[in-house]
Amino acid sequence: MSKYFRPWNIDQTLLLPPNVQDFVPKGHVSRFMVDLVRESLDLREIMGSYVSGLGQPPFDPRMMVALLLHSYASGLYSSRRIAKACRERNDFVMIVALDAPDFRTISDFRKRHLKALGALFVQVLKLCETAGLVKLGHVALDGTKIKANASKHKAMSYERMKKREAELKAEVARMLAAAEAADASEDETFGNSDELPDWTVDKQKRLAKIQQAMAASVCHPSRRGRSNDQNASEIADGIARLGFSRLV
């Protein structure tokens, strides 16, 4: 049997808009990421690790690489937050072509192809620097052109390139480590769920839950003697940590 993957319909024409890439303007960094993955990167190591089998086909590895590359370059490391962005942010919706993977699929893909992804990400940053880019998302690049006519200049250029390559590898290692740490922390907090509790989407239940939490917080012995402003400030901070900017 030949290999097959879940379709990545990045070029599929829709009614409104006519193409998923129209979700973001031309020149947007997410479009650049997609084009880079589709046209310039060698993904044979990742593609070759899949074999034919029964069941649901996996997501197209090209899409997954583009998604992770764009996410990490944008400073988004948590697989849950990436999955959420795939449903809510136009640049991410465009990359996944309206077929969003869940957070566990994203996390598992990173873990499965960690070594290959590290090498690919370094390659991408080097390509961008060579092309003269000074920034890729949130990642600062060195787009300085180095003249290498004389042998002395060539030696200096070589030393600088080796040093810069080590710096890029360290930056990629930092991003991958940040992704691992974010997922580990959220797995401990949320378990296998990527959804907020049911009470958060029901206004009456939400109000009751928040009022109960506020009453318990204010009455706690550790808060006795504190001003109302101090209590209110700490309660607001706690609510914000739940991920809400507004609850009612």
Tab-separated table of C-alpha atoms in Angstrom:
chain	number	residue	atom	x	y	z
A	1	MET	CA	0.000	0.000	0.000
A	2	SER	CA	1.206	3.507	-0.754
A	3	LYS	CA	1.555	6.113	1.953
A	4	TYR	CA	-1.308	8.502	2.440
A	5	PHE	CA	-1.940	11.446	4.695
A	6	ARG	CA	-4.912	13.432	5.834
A	7	PRO	CA	-5.522	16.014	3.062
A	8	TRP	CA	-3.971	19.440	3.635
A	9	ASN	CA	-6.309	21.536	1.487
A	10	ILE	CA	-4.234	24.687	1.617
A	11	ASP	CA	-5.207	25.636	-1.951
A	12	GLN	CA	-8.866	24.633	-1.746
A	13	THR	CA	-11.201	27.306	-3.071
A	14	LEU	CA	-14.017	28.330	-0.729
A	15	LEU	CA	-17.141	30.422	-1.226
A	16	LEU	CA	-16.110	33.205	1.185
A	17	PRO	CA	-13.234	33.884	1.065
A	18	PRO	CA	-12.290	32.168	-2.238
A	19	ASN	CA	-9.074	30.710	-0.766
A	20	VAL	CA	-8.013	30.042	2.834
A	21	GLN	CA	-4.832	32.027	2.253
A	22	ASP	CA	-7.035	35.100	1.877
A	23	PHE	CA	-7.615	34.943	5.632
A	24	VAL	CA	-4.330	36.840	5.998
A	25	PRO	CA	-2.873	39.643	3.862
A	26	LYS	CA	-0.134	39.092	1.335
A	27	GLY	CA	3.261	39.505	2.919
A	28	HIS	CA	2.112	38.141	6.287
A	29	VAL	CA	4.751	36.052	8.044
A	30	SER	CA	2.410	33.034	8.176
A	31	ARG	CA	2.262	32.960	4.371
A	32	PHE	CA	6.038	33.118	4.269
A	33	MET	CA	6.230	30.131	6.635
A	34	VAL	CA	3.867	28.080	4.478
A	35	ASP	CA	5.743	28.888	1.268
A	36	LEU	CA	9.074	28.130	2.920
A	37	VAL	CA	7.933	24.700	4.085
A	38	ARG	CA	6.278	23.784	0.801
A	39	GLU	CA	9.021	25.029	-1.499
A	40	SER	CA	12.378	24.979	0.293
A	41	LEU	CA	12.570	22.484	3.159
A	42	ASP	CA	13.582	18.844	2.858
A	43	LEU	CA	11.070	16.899	4.955
A	44	ARG	CA	12.035	13.418	3.779
A	45	GLU	CA	13.200	12.351	7.237
A	46	ILE	CA	9.830	13.206	8.757
A	47	MET	CA	7.726	12.022	5.811
A	48	GLY	CA	9.653	8.761	5.624
A	49	SER	CA	8.840	7.870	9.225
A	50	TYR	CA	5.194	7.254	8.329
A	51	VAL	CA	4.012	3.923	6.979
A	52	SER	CA	0.713	2.893	5.504
A	53	GLY	CA	-1.842	1.572	7.898
A	54	LEU	CA	-5.477	1.362	8.809
A	55	GLY	CA	-7.422	4.009	10.639
A	56	GLN	CA	-7.525	7.778	10.440
A	57	PRO	CA	-4.710	9.212	8.301
A	58	PRO	CA	-2.352	11.591	10.120
A	59	PHE	CA	-2.179	15.295	9.436
A	60	ASP	CA	0.121	16.321	6.610
A	61	PRO	CA	3.619	16.697	8.133
A	62	ARG	CA	4.225	19.792	5.998
A	63	MET	CA	1.296	21.515	7.661
A	64	MET	CA	2.433	20.441	11.119
A	65	VAL	CA	5.970	21.734	10.512
A	66	ALA	CA	4.641	25.061	9.206
A	67	LEU	CA	2.319	25.298	12.211
A	68	LEU	CA	5.052	24.682	14.793
A	69	LEU	CA	7.529	26.926	13.014
A	70	HIS	CA	5.048	29.798	12.921
A	71	SER	CA	3.934	29.170	16.509
A	72	TYR	CA	7.402	29.149	18.028
A	73	ALA	CA	8.568	32.107	15.955
A	74	SER	CA	5.481	33.944	17.267
A	75	GLY	CA	6.378	33.134	20.867
A	76	LEU	CA	3.559	30.601	21.255
A	77	TYR	CA	4.884	27.362	22.783
A	78	SER	CA	1.990	25.665	24.585
A	79	SER	CA	0.310	22.977	22.462
A	80	ARG	CA	-3.044	23.915	23.998
A	81	ARG	CA	-2.596	27.557	23.088
A	82	ILE	CA	-1.499	26.600	19.581
A	83	ALA	CA	-4.587	24.396	19.164
A	84	LYS	CA	-6.744	27.274	20.418
A	85	ALA	CA	-5.093	29.654	17.948
A	86	CYS	CA	-5.879	27.185	15.149
A	87	ARG	CA	-9.556	27.784	15.878
A	88	GLU	CA	-9.450	31.500	16.621
A	89	ARG	CA	-6.554	33.275	14.857
A	90	ASN	CA	-6.702	33.857	11.129
A	91	ASP	CA	-3.002	33.209	10.541
A	92	PHE	CA	-3.222	29.835	12.273
A	93	VAL	CA	-6.585	28.982	10.683
A	94	MET	CA	-4.976	29.635	7.301
A	95	ILE	CA	-2.015	27.353	8.003
A	96	VAL	CA	-4.186	24.399	9.059
A	97	ALA	CA	-6.647	25.115	6.227
A	98	LEU	CA	-9.683	24.989	8.553
A	99	ASP	CA	-8.712	21.505	9.781
A	100	ALA	CA	-7.280	22.147	13.240
A	101	PRO	CA	-5.328	19.437	15.089
A	102	ASP	CA	-5.982	19.036	18.803
A	103	PHE	CA	-3.365	19.863	21.409
A	104	ARG	CA	-2.317	16.242	21.935
A	105	THR	CA	-1.636	15.775	18.213
A	106	ILE	CA	0.537	18.897	18.229
A	107	SER	CA	2.429	17.804	21.334
A	108	ASP	CA	2.953	14.252	20.063
A	109	PHE	CA	4.228	15.490	16.687
A	110	ARG	CA	6.822	17.680	18.395
A	111	LYS	CA	7.983	14.820	20.608
A	112	ARG	CA	8.091	12.294	17.765
A	113	HIS	CA	10.131	14.505	15.438
A	114	LEU	CA	12.065	16.552	17.986
A	115	LYS	CA	15.513	16.005	16.459
A	116	ALA	CA	14.377	16.590	12.874
A	117	LEU	CA	12.390	19.676	13.869
A	118	GLY	CA	15.411	21.147	15.617
A	119	ALA	CA	17.535	20.757	12.492
A	120	LEU	CA	14.779	22.150	10.253
A	121	PHE	CA	14.232	25.191	12.449
A	122	VAL	CA	17.954	25.988	12.459
A	123	GLN	CA	17.952	25.623	8.673
A	124	VAL	CA	15.026	28.042	8.391
A	125	LEU	CA	16.700	30.679	10.553
A	126	LYS	CA	19.939	30.366	8.571
A	127	LEU	CA	18.065	30.705	5.276
A	128	CYS	CA	16.275	33.805	6.531
A	129	GLU	CA	19.508	35.391	7.703
A	130	THR	CA	21.242	34.605	4.420
A	131	ALA	CA	18.345	36.262	2.606
A	132	GLY	CA	18.930	39.394	4.671
A	133	LEU	CA	15.987	39.203	7.065
A	134	VAL	CA	16.539	40.817	10.450
A	135	LYS	CA	13.491	39.321	12.165
A	136	LEU	CA	11.282	36.256	11.847
A	137	GLY	CA	8.234	36.699	14.021
A	138	HIS	CA	9.648	37.317	17.499
A	139	VAL	CA	13.068	35.878	16.640
A	140	ALA	CA	15.789	38.446	16.019
A	141	LEU	CA	18.102	37.598	13.134
A	142	ASP	CA	21.436	38.891	11.914
A	143	GLY	CA	20.862	39.913	8.323
A	144	THR	CA	24.260	41.590	7.985
A	145	LYS	CA	26.008	40.825	4.713
A	146	ILE	CA	29.639	39.730	5.087
A	147	LYS	CA	32.090	40.369	2.283
A	148	ALA	CA	34.600	37.562	1.828
A	149	ASN	CA	36.944	38.564	-0.974
A	150	ALA	CA	40.306	38.212	0.775
A	151	SER	CA	41.412	35.064	2.588
A	152	LYS	CA	41.531	36.951	5.894
A	153	HIS	CA	37.955	38.057	5.412
A	154	LYS	CA	36.982	34.516	4.481
A	155	ALA	CA	38.473	33.195	7.706
A	156	MET	CA	36.674	35.871	9.697
A	157	SER	CA	33.444	35.097	7.883
A	158	TYR	CA	33.810	31.378	8.572
A	159	GLU	CA	34.417	31.959	12.276
A	160	ARG	CA	31.455	34.289	12.460
A	161	MET	CA	29.220	31.810	10.643
A	162	LYS	CA	30.214	29.004	13.008
A	163	LYS	CA	29.538	31.212	16.002
A	164	ARG	CA	26.203	32.331	14.591
A	165	GLU	CA	25.182	28.751	13.825
A	166	ALA	CA	25.841	27.834	17.454
A	167	GLU	CA	23.718	30.796	18.548
A	168	LEU	CA	20.866	29.739	16.262
A	169	LYS	CA	21.032	26.164	17.567
A	170	ALA	CA	20.846	27.511	21.111
A	171	GLU	CA	17.824	29.643	20.194
A	172	VAL	CA	16.025	26.668	18.637
A	173	ALA	CA	16.884	24.498	21.647
A	174	ARG	CA	15.429	27.205	23.886
A	175	MET	CA	12.185	27.281	21.881
A	176	LEU	CA	11.780	23.504	21.944
A	177	ALA	CA	12.559	23.406	25.665
A	178	ALA	CA	9.989	26.146	26.268
A	179	ALA	CA	7.398	24.090	24.381
A	180	GLU	CA	8.191	20.998	26.448
A	181	ALA	CA	8.011	22.952	29.707
A	182	ALA	CA	4.715	24.623	28.762
A	183	ASP	CA	3.081	21.306	27.868
A	184	ALA	CA	4.378	19.577	31.000
A	185	SER	CA	3.054	22.367	33.213
A	186	GLU	CA	-0.367	22.422	31.560
A	187	ASP	CA	-0.631	18.619	31.531
A	188	GLU	CA	-0.134	18.691	35.284
A	189	THR	CA	-2.803	21.376	35.644
A	190	PHE	CA	-5.421	20.233	33.128
A	191	GLY	CA	-4.700	16.527	32.617
A	192	ASN	CA	-5.900	15.339	29.218
A	193	SER	CA	-8.379	18.169	28.772
A	194	ASP	CA	-7.889	21.252	26.644
A	195	GLU	CA	-11.270	22.732	27.482
A	196	LEU	CA	-12.304	25.036	30.296
A	197	PRO	CA	-14.794	23.661	32.849
A	198	ASP	CA	-18.486	23.638	31.890
A	199	TRP	CA	-19.317	26.374	34.372
A	200	THR	CA	-17.206	28.913	32.477
A	201	VAL	CA	-19.603	29.014	29.510
A	202	ASP	CA	-22.841	29.275	31.524
A	203	LYS	CA	-23.404	32.793	32.867
A	204	GLN	CA	-25.436	31.798	35.939
A	205	LYS	CA	-23.074	28.993	36.925
A	206	ARG	CA	-20.121	31.258	36.258
A	207	LEU	CA	-21.466	34.026	38.495
A	208	ALA	CA	-22.257	31.566	41.275
A	209	LYS	CA	-18.805	30.001	41.055
A	210	ILE	CA	-17.002	33.349	41.089
A	211	GLN	CA	-19.108	34.677	43.969
A	212	GLN	CA	-18.426	31.508	45.938
A	213	ALA	CA	-14.699	31.833	45.283
A	214	MET	CA	-14.723	35.518	46.226
A	215	ALA	CA	-16.561	34.838	49.481
A	216	ALA	CA	-14.178	32.041	50.404
A	217	SER	CA	-11.168	34.201	49.588
A	218	VAL	CA	-12.333	37.202	51.609
A	219	CYS	CA	-13.253	35.051	54.619
A	220	HIS	CA	-9.980	33.133	54.606
A	221	PRO	CA	-7.998	33.721	57.848
A	222	SER	CA	-4.965	34.877	55.880
A	223	ARG	CA	-6.965	37.861	54.577
A	224	ARG	CA	-8.300	39.142	57.879
A	225	GLY	CA	-7.247	42.691	58.561
A	226	ARG	CA	-6.629	43.454	54.895
A	227	SER	CA	-8.388	46.280	53.131
A	228	ASN	CA	-11.148	45.631	50.613
A	229	ASP	CA	-8.917	47.023	47.880
A	230	GLN	CA	-6.179	44.513	48.708
A	231	ASN	CA	-8.640	41.623	48.696
A	232	ALA	CA	-10.274	42.777	45.467
A	233	SER	CA	-6.903	43.158	43.771
A	234	GLU	CA	-5.771	39.641	44.689
A	235	ILE	CA	-9.108	38.137	43.664
A	236	ALA	CA	-8.915	39.923	40.304
A	237	ASP	CA	-5.403	38.570	39.806
A	238	GLY	CA	-6.656	35.062	40.516
A	239	ILE	CA	-9.487	35.412	38.019
A	240	ALA	CA	-7.068	36.717	35.394
A	241	ARG	CA	-4.886	33.647	35.889
A	242	LEU	CA	-7.870	31.532	34.839
A	243	GLY	CA	-7.481	33.070	31.395
A	244	PHE	CA	-10.426	35.473	31.449
A	245	SER	CA	-10.279	39.185	30.804
A	246	ARG	CA	-14.006	39.453	31.464
A	247	LEU	CA	-16.317	36.935	33.088
A	248	VAL	CA	-19.742	38.576	33.025
